[in-house]
C-alpha cells in the first residue's frame, strides 16, 4: 500500500495542497488581473514592488493582515465575522472533487457535480449575510441585489447543467471527462450530434458563471460607482481580503467546472504533455477570458441584468434542454 | 420569436466585436511611461508659469520695464520696476515678480510684450505647502539660470 492510499495522509495532503493552490491563485490572479487590466488600457500595471510587480500580492497581503478588523457598532457581530469564512470554506470544499488529471483528484465523488453546485450557491448566501450583518444601507442594497441576481442566474445555469447531465449520463466529474477523452471533437462543446446548440449551451453556462461569481459586467453586488463597495463596504483588513480571495477562488472553480463539463478536462487535443497541464491551460485560458470580459464591458444596469436572464438566457437554455432530449430520444423510438 | 433570436445573435456579435477591440489593444505596447523614472516631453505649446528671456548677445534680460505686461495682466500678478542705466538707450528691469497663486496662464503678458522678453516655462512639477513659494522673483530666477 503506497503512502498516498493511507487515508489520513491523503486528507492532510489534500488540505495543504488545496489551501496552497487557492491561496496562490487568489494572490496571483489579483496580480494577473491588474497586469491585464493595465495592458487592456495600454498601461503597464504594477511595476514597483519586485520585478514586474511580482511581489505586489505579498505587499498587499502584509498590508491587509496588519490592519485592524473593525466590527461596526450595531452590526450583527457573529454573522459579520462568519460571512467571509462562508465565502472561502465552500470554495475549498469544491476543490475536493475537481479532477485535475486522471490521477490527481482528492475525492472522486459520484455526485461531484451536484456537490459543487450545492456548495457553490453558499457563496452568494455569504455575500448576502455579510451585507445584511454590516448594518449599512449600501451593504443591504447589495445583499438584496445578490439574492435576486442569484435566483435569476441559478435557473439557466442549472438548466444547462441538466442538459450536460443528459448528454453525459453521470454526475461523476471523472466519468464526464473520461467520455470526452477521444480528442478534440469528443469535447462536449463540439458534440453537435447530441445537440446542435452545444456551443450556445457553453456560452450560457459561462455567462451564468460570471453572474454567479459576481464578476463584471454582472458585479451588481460590488458596484463601486453606486454602492461604495457593496456588501464589503464595512469590511476592513483581512475580512475584506478573504472576500476578495473567495471571489477569485470561485472564479477558479467556475472555470474548472466549465473545463470539465465542456472542454474535455485533462484531455489533450494533440497528445503530448501530461493531462494536468492541459487542464490548467484550459482553465487559465477561461480565467483570462473572465478578466478579458471584465475589462471590455461596462457594468450592466440592474434591470438589464434581470432581463438578460429571464428573457434570453432562460428561454435559450430551456430550448437547448428540449432540443437535446428530442435528439437523444428520437433515435431510440425506432 | 424570430426577432428575439435575431436580436440575441446580433447582440452577441457586438459583444464579440468589443472583445476583439480590447484584445487588439492588449497586444500593443503601453502608451504610458513610468512616471517618476521617466517623463514625457512637454508639448511645445505647454504653458507653465512665465519667465524672463535673456538677450543671447548681452546675457541680460530683454525686458525694457515698460510695464505693459503689468497692465495687461487681468489677475494683477506681475510687478515690474526698472531704471535707465548710464550709457544705455533703454530702461532695464531691476525687479520682476510674479504671484503665481493668481496667474491663470492666459498669456496676455507674453503677447503684449514689445520685446518678446517673456515666455512660458515647461515646468509642471510645482508642489508646495506654502503660499510664499509661489511668489516668484523672475529676475533672480534668470540670474540663477545663468550659472
Ligand atoms: S499669464 Fe495672464 S494671468 Fe498670468 S501673469 Fe501673464 S497676464 Fe497675468
Ligand atoms: S511687457 Fe515685456 S518689456 Fe514690458 S515690462 Fe513686461 S516683460 Fe518687460
Tab-separated table of C-alpha atoms and ligand atoms in Angstrom:
chain	number	residue	atom	x	y	z
A	1	UNK	CA	0.000	0.000	0.000
A	2	UNK	CA	1.546	3.223	-1.039
A	3	UNK	CA	1.698	6.203	1.254
A	4	UNK	CA	-0.886	8.062	-0.782
A	5	UNK	CA	-3.535	5.463	-0.151
A	6	UNK	CA	-3.411	5.897	3.620
A	7	UNK	CA	-6.481	7.959	4.271
A	8	UNK	CA	-5.257	10.498	6.899
A	9	UNK	CA	-2.179	11.302	4.801
A	10	UNK	CA	-4.298	11.765	1.752
A	11	UNK	CA	-6.617	14.140	3.571
A	12	UNK	CA	-3.763	16.152	5.075
A	13	UNK	CA	-2.051	16.337	1.724
A	14	UNK	CA	-5.229	17.427	0.074
A	15	UNK	CA	-5.972	20.140	2.649
A	16	UNK	CA	-2.460	21.580	2.403
A	17	UNK	CA	-2.475	21.325	-1.370
A	18	UNK	CA	-5.895	22.894	-1.778
A	19	UNK	CA	-5.073	25.722	0.610
A	20	UNK	CA	-1.818	26.426	-1.181
A	21	UNK	CA	-3.428	26.235	-4.603
A	22	UNK	CA	-6.314	28.510	-3.630
A	23	UNK	CA	-4.038	30.955	-1.818
A	24	UNK	CA	-1.526	31.161	-4.635
A	25	UNK	CA	-4.259	31.516	-7.216
A	26	UNK	CA	-6.126	34.184	-5.297
A	27	UNK	CA	-2.964	36.189	-4.708
A	28	UNK	CA	-1.516	35.893	-8.187
A	29	UNK	CA	-4.790	36.204	-10.063
A	30	UNK	CA	-5.077	39.646	-8.496
A	31	UNK	CA	-1.662	40.398	-9.949
A	32	UNK	CA	-2.655	38.920	-13.325
A	33	UNK	CA	-5.874	40.887	-13.264
A	34	UNK	CA	-4.086	44.148	-12.548
A	35	UNK	CA	-1.436	43.498	-15.167
A	36	UNK	CA	-4.030	42.500	-17.744
A	37	UNK	CA	-6.223	45.470	-16.874
A	38	UNK	CA	-3.194	47.629	-17.475
A	39	UNK	CA	-2.462	46.061	-20.837
A	40	UNK	CA	-6.081	46.319	-21.966
A	41	UNK	CA	-5.893	50.027	-21.201
A	42	UNK	CA	-2.406	50.386	-22.709
A	43	UNK	CA	-0.778	50.855	-19.296
A	44	UNK	CA	1.983	48.844	-17.655
A	45	UNK	CA	0.137	47.722	-14.496
A	46	UNK	CA	2.040	47.180	-11.255
A	47	UNK	CA	5.797	47.555	-11.706
A	48	UNK	CA	7.230	48.900	-8.461
A	49	UNK	CA	7.233	46.012	-5.971
A	50	UNK	CA	9.651	43.361	-7.149
A	51	UNK	CA	10.437	42.539	-10.778
A	52	UNK	CA	7.379	43.341	-12.915
A	53	UNK	CA	5.457	43.962	-9.704
A	54	UNK	CA	5.547	40.261	-8.853
A	55	UNK	CA	5.824	40.930	-5.127
A	56	UNK	CA	2.753	43.153	-5.149
A	57	UNK	CA	0.426	40.413	-3.807
A	58	UNK	CA	2.849	39.815	-0.922
A	59	UNK	CA	2.882	43.516	-0.100
A	60	UNK	CA	-0.913	43.638	-0.327
A	61	UNK	CA	-1.252	40.635	1.955
A	62	UNK	CA	1.046	42.175	4.562
A	63	UNK	CA	-0.895	45.407	4.382
A	64	UNK	CA	-4.259	43.684	4.766
A	65	UNK	CA	-3.088	41.467	7.584
A	66	UNK	CA	-1.633	44.332	9.583
A	67	UNK	CA	-4.912	46.212	9.529
A	68	UNK	CA	-7.464	46.071	12.297
A	69	UNK	CA	-10.769	44.380	11.565
A	70	UNK	CA	-13.390	46.833	12.706
A	71	UNK	CA	-16.820	45.436	13.550
A	72	UNK	CA	-19.218	48.346	13.152
A	73	UNK	CA	-21.340	49.134	16.219
A	74	UNK	CA	-24.898	47.870	15.865
A	75	UNK	CA	-23.946	45.212	13.355
A	76	UNK	CA	-24.583	41.535	13.879
A	77	UNK	CA	-21.104	40.727	15.133
A	78	UNK	CA	-21.356	36.968	14.733
A	79	UNK	CA	-22.724	36.936	11.191
A	80	UNK	CA	-20.331	39.722	10.281
A	81	UNK	CA	-17.388	37.505	11.235
A	82	UNK	CA	-18.800	34.317	9.766
A	83	UNK	CA	-19.601	35.739	6.344
A	84	UNK	CA	-16.009	35.862	4.980
A	85	UNK	CA	-15.426	32.322	6.202
A	86	UNK	CA	-18.562	31.207	4.410
A	87	UNK	CA	-17.235	32.545	1.139
A	88	UNK	CA	-13.932	30.774	1.459
A	89	UNK	CA	-14.861	27.419	3.014
A	90	UNK	CA	-17.287	26.178	0.326
A	91	UNK	CA	-14.817	27.214	-2.338
A	92	UNK	CA	-12.223	24.981	-0.678
A	93	UNK	CA	-14.727	22.144	-0.422
A	94	UNK	CA	-15.402	22.273	-4.144
A	95	UNK	CA	-11.741	21.619	-4.889
A	96	UNK	CA	-12.138	18.192	-3.312
A	97	UNK	CA	-13.838	16.700	-6.311
A	98	UNK	CA	-12.329	18.558	-9.248
A	99	UNK	CA	-10.243	16.126	-11.304
A	100	UNK	CA	-7.070	17.935	-12.330
A	101	UNK	CA	-5.899	14.857	-14.173
A	102	UNK	CA	-6.648	11.167	-14.397
A	103	UNK	CA	-4.945	10.595	-11.028
A	104	UNK	CA	-4.929	13.999	-9.321
A	105	UNK	CA	-8.225	14.268	-7.524
A	106	UNK	CA	-8.747	14.482	-3.789
A	107	UNK	CA	-12.006	12.535	-3.730
A	108	UNK	CA	-13.706	11.020	-6.681
A	109	UNK	CA	-17.279	11.521	-5.534
A	110	UNK	CA	-20.110	10.005	-7.546
A	111	UNK	CA	-22.253	13.100	-7.191
A	112	UNK	CA	-19.353	15.525	-7.611
A	113	UNK	CA	-21.203	17.872	-9.907
A	114	UNK	CA	-24.133	18.115	-7.536
A	115	UNK	CA	-21.774	18.780	-4.659
A	116	UNK	CA	-20.066	21.628	-6.488
A	117	UNK	CA	-23.348	23.345	-7.247
A	118	UNK	CA	-24.605	22.789	-3.710
A	119	UNK	CA	-21.523	24.415	-2.210
A	120	UNK	CA	-21.265	26.964	-4.971
A	121	UNK	CA	-24.536	28.595	-4.050
A	122	UNK	CA	-23.410	29.138	-0.448
A	123	UNK	CA	-21.027	31.779	-1.754
A	124	UNK	CA	-23.937	34.031	-2.676
A	125	UNK	CA	-25.573	33.495	0.677
A	126	UNK	CA	-22.350	34.530	2.390
A	127	UNK	CA	-22.223	37.785	0.449
A	128	UNK	CA	-25.841	38.368	1.400
A	129	UNK	CA	-25.183	37.661	5.094
A	130	UNK	CA	-22.132	39.911	5.062
A	131	UNK	CA	-24.179	42.720	3.566
A	132	UNK	CA	-27.041	42.178	5.961
A	133	UNK	CA	-24.848	41.962	9.060
A	134	UNK	CA	-22.959	45.159	8.240
A	135	UNK	CA	-25.872	47.463	9.117
A	136	UNK	CA	-25.041	49.737	6.261
A	137	UNK	CA	-27.520	50.864	3.643
A	138	UNK	CA	-25.185	50.214	0.721
A	139	UNK	CA	-24.413	46.759	2.010
A	140	UNK	CA	-28.094	45.930	2.390
A	141	UNK	CA	-28.965	47.127	-1.113
A	142	UNK	CA	-26.118	44.989	-2.335
A	143	UNK	CA	-27.399	41.998	-0.369
A	144	UNK	CA	-30.833	42.379	-1.957
A	145	UNK	CA	-29.280	42.568	-5.397
A	146	UNK	CA	-27.191	39.478	-4.803
A	147	UNK	CA	-30.272	37.459	-3.977
A	148	UNK	CA	-32.311	38.496	-6.985
A	149	UNK	CA	-29.315	38.084	-9.248
A	150	UNK	CA	-28.604	34.657	-7.887
A	151	UNK	CA	-32.209	33.494	-8.271
A	152	UNK	CA	-32.204	34.729	-11.830
A	153	UNK	CA	-28.945	33.102	-12.871
A	154	UNK	CA	-29.100	29.860	-10.957
A	155	UNK	CA	-32.001	28.757	-13.157
A	156	UNK	CA	-30.379	28.968	-16.600
A	157	UNK	CA	-27.158	27.614	-15.136
A	158	UNK	CA	-28.826	24.541	-13.734
A	159	UNK	CA	-30.810	24.090	-16.946
A	160	UNK	CA	-27.568	23.927	-18.915
A	161	UNK	CA	-26.150	21.566	-16.326
A	162	UNK	CA	-29.181	19.304	-16.757
A	163	UNK	CA	-28.566	19.360	-20.495
A	164	UNK	CA	-24.994	18.285	-19.846
A	165	UNK	CA	-26.208	15.584	-17.497
A	166	UNK	CA	-28.447	14.117	-20.155
A	167	UNK	CA	-25.525	14.049	-22.542
A	168	UNK	CA	-23.108	12.560	-20.024
A	169	UNK	CA	-25.488	10.422	-18.004
A	170	UNK	CA	-23.426	10.793	-14.818
A	171	UNK	CA	-22.707	13.279	-12.055
A	172	UNK	CA	-19.188	11.983	-11.591
A	173	UNK	CA	-16.736	14.570	-12.929
A	174	UNK	CA	-14.093	11.926	-13.560
A	175	UNK	CA	-16.502	9.954	-15.727
A	176	UNK	CA	-17.588	13.067	-17.604
A	177	UNK	CA	-14.001	13.775	-18.585
A	178	UNK	CA	-13.379	10.136	-19.495
A	179	UNK	CA	-16.197	10.302	-22.021
A	180	UNK	CA	-14.536	13.240	-23.763
A	181	UNK	CA	-11.081	11.722	-23.914
A	182	UNK	CA	-11.221	10.683	-27.552
A	183	UNK	CA	-9.856	14.038	-28.710
A	184	UNK	CA	-10.803	17.448	-29.846
A	185	UNK	CA	-14.119	16.530	-31.464
A	186	UNK	CA	-15.278	14.499	-28.490
A	187	UNK	CA	-15.280	17.546	-26.225
A	188	UNK	CA	-18.797	18.299	-25.125
A	189	UNK	CA	-18.728	21.778	-26.591
A	190	UNK	CA	-18.299	20.239	-30.057
A	191	UNK	CA	-20.589	17.234	-29.663
A	192	UNK	CA	-23.121	18.597	-32.106
A	193	UNK	CA	-24.537	15.121	-32.650
A	194	UNK	CA	-26.260	15.187	-29.279
A	195	UNK	CA	-27.302	18.795	-29.500
A	196	UNK	CA	-26.569	21.135	-32.380
A	197	UNK	CA	-26.705	24.070	-29.958
A	198	UNK	CA	-23.808	22.849	-27.766
A	199	UNK	CA	-21.653	25.987	-28.191
A	200	UNK	CA	-24.683	28.095	-27.209
A	201	UNK	CA	-25.079	25.977	-24.107
A	202	UNK	CA	-21.459	26.661	-23.270
A	203	UNK	CA	-21.928	30.423	-23.701
A	204	UNK	CA	-24.996	30.364	-21.456
A	205	UNK	CA	-23.119	28.373	-18.831
A	206	UNK	CA	-20.166	30.734	-18.965
A	207	UNK	CA	-22.385	33.816	-18.704
A	208	UNK	CA	-24.185	32.388	-15.692
A	209	UNK	CA	-20.858	31.502	-14.151
A	210	UNK	CA	-19.801	35.161	-14.459
A	211	UNK	CA	-23.027	36.258	-12.806
A	212	UNK	CA	-22.778	33.670	-10.039
A	213	UNK	CA	-19.266	34.755	-9.129
A	214	UNK	CA	-20.308	38.421	-9.202
A	215	UNK	CA	-17.848	39.266	-11.928
A	216	UNK	CA	-18.088	42.260	-14.204
A	217	UNK	CA	-20.236	43.014	-16.159
A	218	UNK	CA	-22.557	41.457	-13.563
A	219	UNK	CA	-20.850	42.784	-10.430
A	220	UNK	CA	-24.004	44.423	-9.115
A	221	UNK	CA	-23.110	43.386	-5.580
A	222	UNK	CA	-19.905	45.386	-5.577
A	223	UNK	CA	-20.852	48.220	-7.955
A	224	UNK	CA	-18.326	50.730	-6.644
A	225	UNK	CA	-19.756	53.677	-8.513
A	226	UNK	CA	-23.139	53.360	-6.853
A	227	UNK	CA	-22.660	51.251	-3.721
A	228	UNK	CA	-19.166	52.186	-2.440
A	229	UNK	CA	-18.069	48.538	-2.190
A	230	UNK	CA	-21.489	46.937	-1.831
A	231	UNK	CA	-21.602	44.128	0.672
A	232	UNK	CA	-17.916	44.633	1.529
A	233	UNK	CA	-18.285	48.306	2.490
A	234	UNK	CA	-17.810	47.777	6.218
A	235	UNK	CA	-15.124	45.113	5.965
A	236	UNK	CA	-11.556	46.110	6.636
A	237	UNK	CA	-8.241	44.292	6.701
A	238	UNK	CA	-8.332	40.572	6.205
A	239	UNK	CA	-12.147	40.480	6.400
A	240	UNK	CA	-12.151	42.182	3.056
A	241	UNK	CA	-9.114	40.196	1.976
A	242	UNK	CA	-10.891	36.880	2.488
A	243	UNK	CA	-13.916	38.031	0.497
A	244	UNK	CA	-11.563	39.046	-2.252
A	245	UNK	CA	-9.743	35.718	-2.207
A	246	UNK	CA	-13.082	33.927	-2.132
A	247	UNK	CA	-14.124	35.736	-5.299
A	248	UNK	CA	-11.041	34.508	-7.127
A	249	UNK	CA	-11.344	31.012	-5.684
A	250	UNK	CA	-14.885	30.870	-7.028
A	251	UNK	CA	-13.734	32.028	-10.433
A	252	UNK	CA	-11.143	29.260	-10.452
A	253	UNK	CA	-13.800	26.706	-9.566
A	254	UNK	CA	-16.251	28.036	-12.121
A	255	UNK	CA	-13.622	27.836	-14.845
A	256	UNK	CA	-12.507	24.400	-13.694
A	257	UNK	CA	-16.079	23.100	-13.879
A	258	UNK	CA	-16.534	24.655	-17.307
A	259	UNK	CA	-13.324	22.931	-18.403
A	260	UNK	CA	-14.544	19.589	-17.104
A	261	UNK	CA	-18.053	19.873	-18.499
A	262	UNK	CA	-17.356	21.363	-21.883
A	263	UNK	CA	-13.673	21.398	-22.758
A	264	UNK	CA	-12.684	17.828	-22.089
A	265	UNK	CA	-10.969	18.298	-18.720
A	266	UNK	CA	-7.423	16.960	-18.839
A	267	UNK	CA	-7.903	15.535	-22.315
A	268	UNK	CA	-5.222	16.682	-24.700
A	269	UNK	CA	-6.255	17.689	-28.213
A	270	UNK	CA	-2.835	16.822	-29.676
A	271	UNK	CA	-1.484	14.081	-27.493
A	272	UNK	CA	1.690	15.337	-25.858
A	273	UNK	CA	2.218	16.738	-22.324
A	274	UNK	CA	0.673	15.107	-19.245
A	275	UNK	CA	-3.024	15.811	-18.753
A	276	UNK	CA	-2.776	18.101	-15.759
A	277	UNK	CA	-1.005	20.728	-17.841
A	278	UNK	CA	-3.787	20.654	-20.384
A	279	UNK	CA	-6.319	21.026	-17.639
A	280	UNK	CA	-4.509	24.043	-16.205
A	281	UNK	CA	-4.026	25.562	-19.647
A	282	UNK	CA	-7.719	25.332	-20.458
A	283	UNK	CA	-8.712	26.566	-17.036
A	284	UNK	CA	-6.379	29.560	-17.126
A	285	UNK	CA	-7.496	30.406	-20.622
A	286	UNK	CA	-11.065	30.598	-19.324
A	287	UNK	CA	-9.906	32.688	-16.364
A	288	UNK	CA	-8.135	35.023	-18.753
A	289	UNK	CA	-11.387	35.298	-20.710
A	290	UNK	CA	-13.166	36.242	-17.495
A	291	UNK	CA	-10.645	39.035	-16.945
A	292	UNK	CA	-10.810	39.994	-20.598
A	293	UNK	CA	-14.608	40.322	-20.365
A	294	UNK	CA	-14.338	42.421	-17.244
A	295	UNK	CA	-12.094	44.969	-18.920
A	296	UNK	CA	-14.176	45.046	-22.087
A	297	UNK	CA	-17.750	45.573	-20.993
A	298	UNK	CA	-19.185	48.182	-18.653
A	299	UNK	CA	-21.390	47.070	-15.798
A	300	UNK	CA	-24.951	46.324	-16.879
A	301	UNK	CA	-27.926	48.054	-15.398
A	302	UNK	CA	-29.786	46.031	-12.836
A	303	UNK	CA	-32.895	45.679	-14.994
A	304	UNK	CA	-30.749	44.775	-17.963
A	305	UNK	CA	-29.218	42.056	-15.868
A	306	UNK	CA	-32.559	40.531	-14.909
A	307	UNK	CA	-33.941	40.949	-18.420
A	308	UNK	CA	-30.955	39.141	-19.860
A	309	UNK	CA	-31.562	36.222	-17.585
A	310	UNK	CA	-35.361	35.901	-17.701
A	311	UNK	CA	-35.932	36.900	-21.303
A	312	UNK	CA	-32.910	35.452	-23.070
A	313	UNK	CA	-30.844	33.006	-21.052
A	314	UNK	CA	-33.699	31.004	-19.528
A	315	UNK	CA	-35.650	30.549	-22.798
A	316	UNK	CA	-32.469	29.656	-24.651
A	317	UNK	CA	-31.307	27.187	-22.041
A	318	UNK	CA	-34.773	25.620	-21.975
A	319	UNK	CA	-34.629	25.369	-25.738
A	320	UNK	CA	-31.284	23.559	-25.661
A	321	UNK	CA	-32.650	21.258	-22.974
A	322	UNK	CA	-35.704	20.340	-25.036
A	323	UNK	CA	-33.669	20.035	-28.197
A	324	UNK	CA	-31.174	17.714	-26.517
A	325	UNK	CA	-33.888	15.476	-25.159
A	326	UNK	CA	-35.531	15.266	-28.578
A	327	UNK	CA	-32.267	14.496	-30.322
A	328	UNK	CA	-31.426	11.836	-27.743
A	329	UNK	CA	-34.868	10.213	-27.636
A	330	UNK	CA	-35.865	10.078	-31.282
A	331	UNK	CA	-33.300	7.517	-32.476
A	332	UNK	CA	-34.375	5.183	-29.677
A	333	UNK	CA	-38.016	5.224	-30.717
A	334	UNK	CA	-37.309	3.364	-33.916
B	1	UNK	CA	-39.752	34.733	-31.529
B	2	UNK	CA	-37.754	35.235	-34.680
B	3	UNK	CA	-36.973	38.772	-33.563
B	4	UNK	CA	-35.679	37.656	-30.211
B	5	UNK	CA	-33.339	35.150	-31.786
B	6	UNK	CA	-32.144	37.660	-34.360
B	7	UNK	CA	-31.598	40.339	-31.694
B	8	UNK	CA	-29.768	37.932	-29.419
B	9	UNK	CA	-27.472	36.778	-32.195
B	10	UNK	CA	-26.826	40.366	-33.276
B	11	UNK	CA	-26.226	41.388	-29.669
B	12	UNK	CA	-23.803	38.531	-29.148
B	13	UNK	CA	-21.931	39.539	-32.286
B	14	UNK	CA	-21.448	43.072	-30.973
B	15	UNK	CA	-20.032	41.625	-27.756
B	16	UNK	CA	-17.531	39.597	-29.766
B	17	UNK	CA	-16.571	42.700	-31.733
B	18	UNK	CA	-15.995	44.540	-28.466
B	19	UNK	CA	-13.776	41.775	-27.170
B	20	UNK	CA	-11.776	41.798	-30.386
B	21	UNK	CA	-11.141	45.517	-29.944
B	22	UNK	CA	-9.808	45.075	-26.417
B	23	UNK	CA	-7.636	42.060	-27.189
B	24	UNK	CA	-6.146	44.054	-30.042
B	25	UNK	CA	-5.138	46.759	-27.562
B	26	UNK	CA	-3.844	44.107	-25.168
B	27	UNK	CA	-1.074	43.064	-27.527
B	28	UNK	CA	0.137	46.580	-28.259
B	29	UNK	CA	2.783	48.483	-26.387
B	30	UNK	CA	1.647	50.519	-23.371
B	31	UNK	CA	1.474	54.219	-24.112
B	32	UNK	CA	2.124	55.393	-20.583
B	33	UNK	CA	5.621	55.953	-19.197
B	34	UNK	CA	6.751	55.025	-15.752
B	35	UNK	CA	6.454	58.462	-14.251
B	36	UNK	CA	8.988	59.470	-11.715
B	37	UNK	CA	11.567	57.291	-13.528
B	38	UNK	CA	10.759	58.559	-16.998
B	39	UNK	CA	8.692	61.513	-18.108
B	40	UNK	CA	7.139	62.547	-21.369
B	41	UNK	CA	8.451	65.653	-23.137
B	42	UNK	CA	6.104	68.563	-22.693
B	43	UNK	CA	4.497	69.681	-25.946
B	44	UNK	CA	5.712	72.945	-27.495
B	45	UNK	CA	2.646	74.886	-26.585
B	46	UNK	CA	2.540	73.762	-22.967
B	47	UNK	CA	2.102	76.691	-20.605
B	48	UNK	CA	3.974	76.625	-17.329
B	49	UNK	CA	4.485	79.841	-15.373
B	50	UNK	CA	6.193	82.687	-17.243
B	51	UNK	CA	9.889	83.520	-17.132
B	52	UNK	CA	12.164	86.230	-18.481
B	53	UNK	CA	14.058	85.681	-21.721
B	54	UNK	CA	17.724	86.573	-21.839
B	55	UNK	CA	19.285	88.516	-24.657
B	56	UNK	CA	21.596	85.990	-26.309
B	57	UNK	CA	24.234	88.699	-27.016
B	58	UNK	CA	24.476	90.579	-23.746
B	59	UNK	CA	23.203	87.891	-21.438
B	60	UNK	CA	20.879	90.384	-19.818
B	61	UNK	CA	17.096	90.397	-19.787
B	62	UNK	CA	15.315	91.677	-22.854
B	63	UNK	CA	12.818	93.479	-20.638
B	64	UNK	CA	12.692	97.286	-21.013
B	65	UNK	CA	10.490	97.750	-17.948
B	66	UNK	CA	7.686	99.274	-19.988
B	67	UNK	CA	5.150	97.771	-17.596
B	68	UNK	CA	2.826	96.723	-20.444
B	69	UNK	CA	2.602	93.254	-19.018
B	70	UNK	CA	1.821	94.569	-15.582
B	71	UNK	CA	-1.099	96.499	-17.047
B	72	UNK	CA	-2.234	93.709	-19.349
B	73	UNK	CA	-2.390	91.086	-16.660
B	74	UNK	CA	-6.049	90.507	-15.792
B	75	UNK	CA	-5.176	88.956	-12.455
B	76	UNK	CA	-2.745	91.619	-11.386
B	77	UNK	CA	0.035	89.238	-10.598
B	78	UNK	CA	3.028	90.939	-12.236
B	79	UNK	CA	5.093	93.675	-10.656
B	80	UNK	CA	7.884	95.357	-12.680
B	81	UNK	CA	10.277	98.083	-11.657
B	82	UNK	CA	13.138	99.480	-13.700
B	83	UNK	CA	15.562	102.319	-14.225
B	84	UNK	CA	17.584	103.844	-17.030
B	85	UNK	CA	21.244	102.974	-16.600
B	86	UNK	CA	24.093	105.301	-17.738
B	87	UNK	CA	25.129	104.776	-21.357
B	88	UNK	CA	22.134	102.623	-22.273
B	89	UNK	CA	19.461	103.663	-24.684
B	90	UNK	CA	16.691	101.771	-22.960
B	91	UNK	CA	15.459	101.155	-19.454
B	92	UNK	CA	16.122	97.830	-17.836
B	93	UNK	CA	14.182	95.949	-15.223
B	94	UNK	CA	15.517	95.831	-11.685
B	95	UNK	CA	12.669	93.884	-10.192
B	96	UNK	CA	10.227	91.493	-11.779
B	97	UNK	CA	7.978	89.415	-9.547
B	98	UNK	CA	5.144	87.042	-10.361
B	99	UNK	CA	2.399	85.972	-7.970
B	100	UNK	CA	1.709	82.536	-9.425
B	101	UNK	CA	-1.117	81.850	-6.997
B	102	UNK	CA	-3.334	84.137	-9.061
B	103	UNK	CA	-1.961	83.587	-12.559
B	104	UNK	CA	-4.445	81.984	-14.922
B	105	UNK	CA	-1.803	81.307	-17.590
B	106	UNK	CA	-3.850	83.395	-20.010
B	107	UNK	CA	-0.787	84.548	-21.906
B	108	UNK	CA	-1.758	88.226	-22.114
B	109	UNK	CA	1.627	89.253	-20.730
B	110	UNK	CA	3.566	87.157	-23.227
B	111	UNK	CA	1.523	88.505	-26.100
B	112	UNK	CA	1.711	92.155	-25.145
B	113	UNK	CA	5.443	92.367	-24.509
B	114	UNK	CA	7.045	94.576	-27.193
B	115	UNK	CA	10.475	92.966	-26.894
B	116	UNK	CA	9.424	89.316	-26.502
B	117	UNK	CA	11.017	89.305	-23.091
B	118	UNK	CA	8.552	86.820	-21.608
B	119	UNK	CA	7.864	83.174	-22.365
B	120	UNK	CA	6.175	80.181	-20.776
B	121	UNK	CA	8.301	77.621	-18.999
B	122	UNK	CA	7.728	73.883	-19.243
B	123	UNK	CA	7.779	73.281	-15.520
B	124	UNK	CA	4.825	71.328	-14.164
B	125	UNK	CA	6.275	69.787	-11.049
B	126	UNK	CA	5.283	72.585	-8.722
B	127	UNK	CA	4.194	71.472	-5.320
B	128	UNK	CA	4.464	73.222	-2.014
B	129	UNK	CA	2.705	73.540	1.280
B	130	UNK	CA	3.390	77.270	1.493
B	131	UNK	CA	1.825	80.077	-0.430
B	132	UNK	CA	5.069	82.057	-0.352
B	133	UNK	CA	6.817	79.556	-2.587
B	134	UNK	CA	4.599	80.657	-5.462
B	135	UNK	CA	5.752	84.262	-5.339
B	136	UNK	CA	8.494	84.050	-7.936
B	137	UNK	CA	11.276	86.570	-8.300
B	138	UNK	CA	11.809	86.180	-12.032
B	139	UNK	CA	14.929	88.384	-12.126
B	140	UNK	CA	16.627	86.212	-9.569
B	141	UNK	CA	15.429	83.103	-11.384
B	142	UNK	CA	17.021	84.308	-14.606
B	143	UNK	CA	20.264	85.157	-12.830
B	144	UNK	CA	20.365	81.717	-11.269
B	145	UNK	CA	19.791	80.026	-14.580
B	146	UNK	CA	22.883	81.766	-15.980
B	147	UNK	CA	25.114	79.903	-13.571
C	1	LIG	S1	-0.347	84.654	-17.946
C	1	LIG	FE1	-2.029	86.054	-17.702
C	1	LIG	S2	-2.545	85.931	-15.543
C	1	LIG	FE2	-0.522	85.023	-15.774
C	1	LIG	S3	0.893	86.675	-15.404
C	1	LIG	FE3	0.551	86.634	-17.590
C	1	LIG	S4	-1.117	88.063	-17.940
C	1	LIG	FE4	-1.091	87.613	-15.758
C	2	LIG	S1	5.935	93.963	-21.332
C	2	LIG	FE1	7.904	92.944	-21.684
C	2	LIG	S2	9.338	94.630	-21.758
C	2	LIG	FE2	7.482	95.442	-20.857
C	2	LIG	S3	7.790	95.232	-18.657
C	2	LIG	FE3	6.729	93.416	-19.327
C	2	LIG	S4	8.351	91.973	-19.761
C	2	LIG	FE4	9.323	93.952	-19.634
